[in-house]
Amino acid sequence: MFSVSTYCLHTHPLSYALERLSEITDMIELMDDGLHYISSSEILESYSFDYSIHAPARGVNIASLLEPIRRASVEVIDDCFAIAAEVNADVIIHPGYFAWVAERGAAEEQFARSLREITEAALQRGVTFSVENMGNWDYFFLRTPDEIPLLQGAPLTLDIGHAHLNACLPGFLKHSFVHIHIHDNDGVNDAHTAVETGTIDFTEVCRAVNREGITPVIEVETLEGVLSSIETLRPMLRG
């Protein structure tokens, strides 16, 4: 069983994406940004998918040193939680970033503060969330496994492409995770290409997925790439 991110159809309206994906899966991860941003659960309730929701990330920074931006970012995530509660969806969030190296310590404190508030909001809404590791973008938190303690016990979403960009996928695979994004790349560019079109070792990835007993989310940039990825992975996840 595979979940598919609406990212593969992110240039199309959400209604079109859901209709097309209903032909190949009954599990969807909504990329809650751009054309797929949602302000209510109405369209989601029109389908019988099992959902997860990737919370808005553009313009959101839960580690911001600018307190109004940090508070607003937490509010955006809580709004996502409210919709997630209506469709029984788990939520994936980004850890935030800092603008200058000298600000990292203060940004860590802001990140910790936001995580406490987000955890409380999730409890109040009755939803679960996890935090995704980031790619090779300067100043983002959670790029390597040694930053996992920053999560303060919050669950991890493992994005294997992001980990590969930071040359630390084997290290991340040793840790427990509750959610996983599957795509490939060349170790340099976050291309979100189809499985086995880049340089990721999917044997170890599939072994970790089987160990954790979770449903992988195919987060590839094209629908054709999604379909080929599913066919490639299917026999590897039977064990």
Coordinates of C-alpha atoms in Angstrom, one line a residue:
M1 CA 0.0 0.0 0.0
F2 CA 1.2 3.5 -0.9
S3 CA 0.1 7.0 -0.2
V4 CA 0.7 9.6 -2.9
S5 CA 1.4 13.3 -2.4
T6 CA -0.6 15.8 -4.4
Y7 CA 2.8 17.4 -5.2
C8 CA 2.9 15.4 -8.4
L9 CA -0.1 17.5 -9.7
H10 CA 0.7 20.7 -7.8
T11 CA 0.3 22.8 -11.0
H12 CA -3.3 21.7 -11.3
P13 CA -6.3 22.6 -9.1
L14 CA -6.8 20.4 -6.1
S15 CA -10.1 19.0 -7.3
Y16 CA -8.3 17.8 -10.5
A17 CA -5.5 16.3 -8.5
L18 CA -7.8 14.4 -6.1
E19 CA -9.8 13.0 -9.0
R20 CA -6.8 11.8 -10.9
L21 CA -5.2 10.2 -7.8
S22 CA -8.4 8.5 -6.9
E23 CA -7.7 6.2 -9.8
I24 CA -4.5 4.8 -8.3
T25 CA -4.7 5.1 -4.5
D26 CA -7.0 5.5 -1.6
M27 CA -4.3 7.3 0.6
I28 CA -3.4 10.9 -0.1
E29 CA -1.0 13.4 1.4
L30 CA -2.2 16.9 0.7
M31 CA 0.4 19.5 0.0
D32 CA -1.3 22.3 1.7
D33 CA 0.3 25.1 -0.3
G34 CA -0.1 26.9 -3.6
L35 CA -3.1 25.7 -5.6
H36 CA -3.6 23.0 -3.1
Y37 CA -4.0 25.3 0.0
I38 CA -7.2 24.5 1.8
S39 CA -9.2 26.8 4.1
S40 CA -11.9 24.2 4.9
S41 CA -12.3 20.4 4.8
E42 CA -15.2 20.5 2.4
I43 CA -13.4 19.3 -0.7
L44 CA -11.6 16.6 1.3
E45 CA -14.8 15.2 2.7
S46 CA -16.1 14.7 -0.9
Y47 CA -13.7 11.7 -1.1
S48 CA -13.1 8.6 1.0
F49 CA -9.3 9.0 1.1
D50 CA -7.2 8.3 4.1
Y51 CA -5.4 11.6 4.4
S52 CA -2.2 13.1 5.8
I53 CA -1.6 16.8 5.4
H54 CA 1.7 18.6 4.8
A55 CA 1.1 21.8 6.6
P56 CA 1.8 25.1 4.8
A57 CA 5.5 25.9 4.6
R58 CA 5.9 28.9 2.3
G59 CA 6.2 32.0 4.5
V60 CA 6.0 29.9 7.7
N61 CA 8.9 29.9 10.2
I62 CA 8.2 28.5 13.7
A63 CA 11.8 29.4 14.7
S64 CA 11.6 33.0 13.7
L65 CA 13.2 35.5 16.0
L66 CA 10.5 38.0 15.0
E67 CA 7.8 37.1 17.5
P68 CA 4.8 38.2 15.4
I69 CA 6.0 35.9 12.6
R70 CA 6.6 33.0 15.0
R71 CA 3.2 33.4 16.5
A72 CA 1.5 33.7 13.1
S73 CA 3.4 30.6 11.9
V74 CA 2.1 28.6 14.9
E75 CA -1.4 29.9 14.1
V76 CA -1.1 28.7 10.5
I77 CA -0.2 25.2 11.7
D78 CA -3.1 25.2 14.3
D79 CA -5.5 26.2 11.5
C80 CA -4.2 23.2 9.6
F81 CA -4.7 21.0 12.7
A82 CA -8.4 22.1 12.8
I83 CA -8.9 20.9 9.2
A84 CA -6.9 17.7 9.9
A85 CA -9.2 16.9 12.9
E86 CA -12.2 17.0 10.6
V87 CA -10.8 14.4 8.2
N88 CA -8.7 12.4 10.8
A89 CA -5.4 13.3 9.1
D90 CA -1.9 13.3 10.5
V91 CA 0.0 16.5 9.9
I92 CA 3.6 17.1 8.8
I93 CA 5.4 20.3 9.6
H94 CA 8.7 22.0 8.9
P95 CA 11.1 22.9 11.7
G96 CA 11.9 26.4 10.7
Y97 CA 15.1 28.3 10.1
F98 CA 17.4 31.1 11.2
A99 CA 18.7 34.0 9.1
W100 CA 22.2 34.3 10.5
V101 CA 24.6 31.8 12.1
A102 CA 24.9 34.0 15.1
E103 CA 21.2 33.8 15.7
R104 CA 21.1 30.0 15.8
G105 CA 20.9 29.7 19.6
A106 CA 18.1 32.2 19.9
A107 CA 16.3 30.5 17.0
E108 CA 16.6 27.1 18.8
E109 CA 14.8 28.7 21.8
Q110 CA 12.0 30.0 19.5
F111 CA 11.7 26.6 17.8
A112 CA 11.4 24.9 21.2
R113 CA 8.8 27.4 22.3
S114 CA 6.8 26.8 19.1
L115 CA 7.0 23.0 19.5
R116 CA 5.5 23.3 23.0
E117 CA 2.7 25.4 21.7
I118 CA 2.1 23.1 18.6
T119 CA 2.1 20.0 20.8
E120 CA -0.5 21.6 23.0
A121 CA -2.6 22.6 20.0
A122 CA -2.4 19.1 18.6
L123 CA -3.6 17.7 21.9
Q124 CA -6.5 20.1 22.0
R125 CA -7.5 19.3 18.4
G126 CA -7.0 15.6 18.8
V127 CA -4.5 15.2 16.0
T128 CA -1.0 13.9 15.7
F129 CA 1.9 15.6 14.0
S130 CA 5.5 15.0 13.0
V131 CA 8.4 17.2 12.0
E132 CA 10.2 16.7 8.7
N133 CA 14.0 16.8 8.2
M134 CA 15.2 19.4 5.8
G135 CA 17.4 19.4 2.7
N136 CA 20.7 21.1 2.0
W137 CA 19.4 24.6 2.6
D138 CA 21.5 26.9 4.7
Y139 CA 20.1 27.8 8.1
F140 CA 17.3 25.2 8.3
F141 CA 17.1 23.1 11.4
L142 CA 17.0 19.3 11.3
R143 CA 19.3 18.7 8.4
T144 CA 21.3 15.9 10.1
P145 CA 20.5 13.1 12.6
D146 CA 22.5 14.8 15.4
E147 CA 19.8 17.5 15.5
I148 CA 17.0 15.1 16.3
P149 CA 17.2 16.0 20.0
L150 CA 15.8 19.5 19.0
L151 CA 12.5 17.8 18.5
Q152 CA 12.1 17.2 22.2
G153 CA 10.4 13.9 21.6
A154 CA 8.2 15.0 18.8
P155 CA 7.9 12.3 16.1
L156 CA 10.0 12.5 12.9
T157 CA 8.9 12.5 9.3
L158 CA 11.9 11.1 7.3
D159 CA 12.3 12.7 3.9
I160 CA 14.8 10.4 2.3
G161 CA 15.6 12.8 -0.5
H162 CA 16.4 15.6 1.9
A163 CA 18.6 13.3 4.0
H164 CA 20.4 12.2 0.8
L165 CA 21.2 15.8 -0.1
N166 CA 23.0 16.1 3.3
A167 CA 24.8 12.8 2.8
C168 CA 23.3 11.4 6.0
L169 CA 20.5 9.1 4.9
P170 CA 22.0 6.0 6.6
G171 CA 22.2 7.9 9.9
F172 CA 18.5 8.9 9.7
L173 CA 17.5 5.3 8.7
K174 CA 18.8 4.1 12.1
H175 CA 16.3 6.3 13.9
S176 CA 12.6 5.6 14.4
F177 CA 10.2 7.6 12.3
V178 CA 6.4 7.7 12.0
H179 CA 6.1 9.0 8.4
I180 CA 8.3 8.9 5.3
H181 CA 8.5 10.8 2.0
I182 CA 9.9 8.7 -0.9
H183 CA 11.6 10.3 -3.9
D184 CA 15.0 10.2 -5.5
N185 CA 17.8 12.7 -6.5
D186 CA 21.4 12.9 -7.5
G187 CA 22.6 14.0 -4.0
V188 CA 22.9 17.6 -5.2
N189 CA 19.5 18.9 -6.3
D190 CA 16.2 18.3 -4.6
A191 CA 14.6 17.1 -7.8
H192 CA 11.9 14.7 -6.4
T193 CA 12.5 12.3 -9.3
A194 CA 11.1 8.8 -9.6
V195 CA 12.6 6.0 -7.5
E196 CA 15.9 4.6 -8.9
T197 CA 16.5 7.5 -11.3
G198 CA 19.0 9.0 -8.8
T199 CA 21.6 7.7 -6.4
I200 CA 19.6 6.7 -3.3
D201 CA 20.0 3.1 -2.1
F202 CA 16.4 1.9 -1.8
T203 CA 17.2 -1.5 -0.4
E204 CA 18.1 0.1 2.9
V205 CA 15.1 2.5 2.7
C206 CA 12.7 -0.3 2.2
R207 CA 14.2 -2.3 5.0
A208 CA 13.6 0.6 7.3
V209 CA 10.1 1.1 6.1
N210 CA 9.3 -2.5 6.8
R211 CA 10.9 -2.2 10.2
E212 CA 8.7 0.7 11.1
G213 CA 5.6 -0.8 9.7
I214 CA 4.4 2.4 8.0
T215 CA 2.9 3.4 4.7
P216 CA 5.3 5.2 2.5
V217 CA 4.3 8.5 0.8
I218 CA 5.4 8.8 -2.8
E219 CA 6.4 12.5 -3.2
V220 CA 7.6 12.6 -6.8
E221 CA 7.2 15.6 -9.1
T222 CA 5.2 13.9 -11.9
L223 CA 2.3 11.5 -12.0
E224 CA 4.3 9.3 -14.4
G225 CA 7.1 9.2 -11.9
V226 CA 4.7 8.3 -9.1
L227 CA 3.4 5.3 -11.1
S228 CA 6.9 4.0 -12.0
S229 CA 8.0 4.5 -8.4
I230 CA 5.1 2.4 -7.1
E231 CA 5.9 -0.4 -9.5
T232 CA 9.6 -0.4 -8.6
L233 CA 9.0 -0.3 -4.8
R234 CA 6.1 -2.8 -4.7
P235 CA 8.2 -6.0 -4.7
M236 CA 10.8 -4.4 -2.4
L237 CA 8.3 -3.8 0.3
R238 CA 6.7 -7.3 0.4
G239 CA 9.2 -8.6 2.8

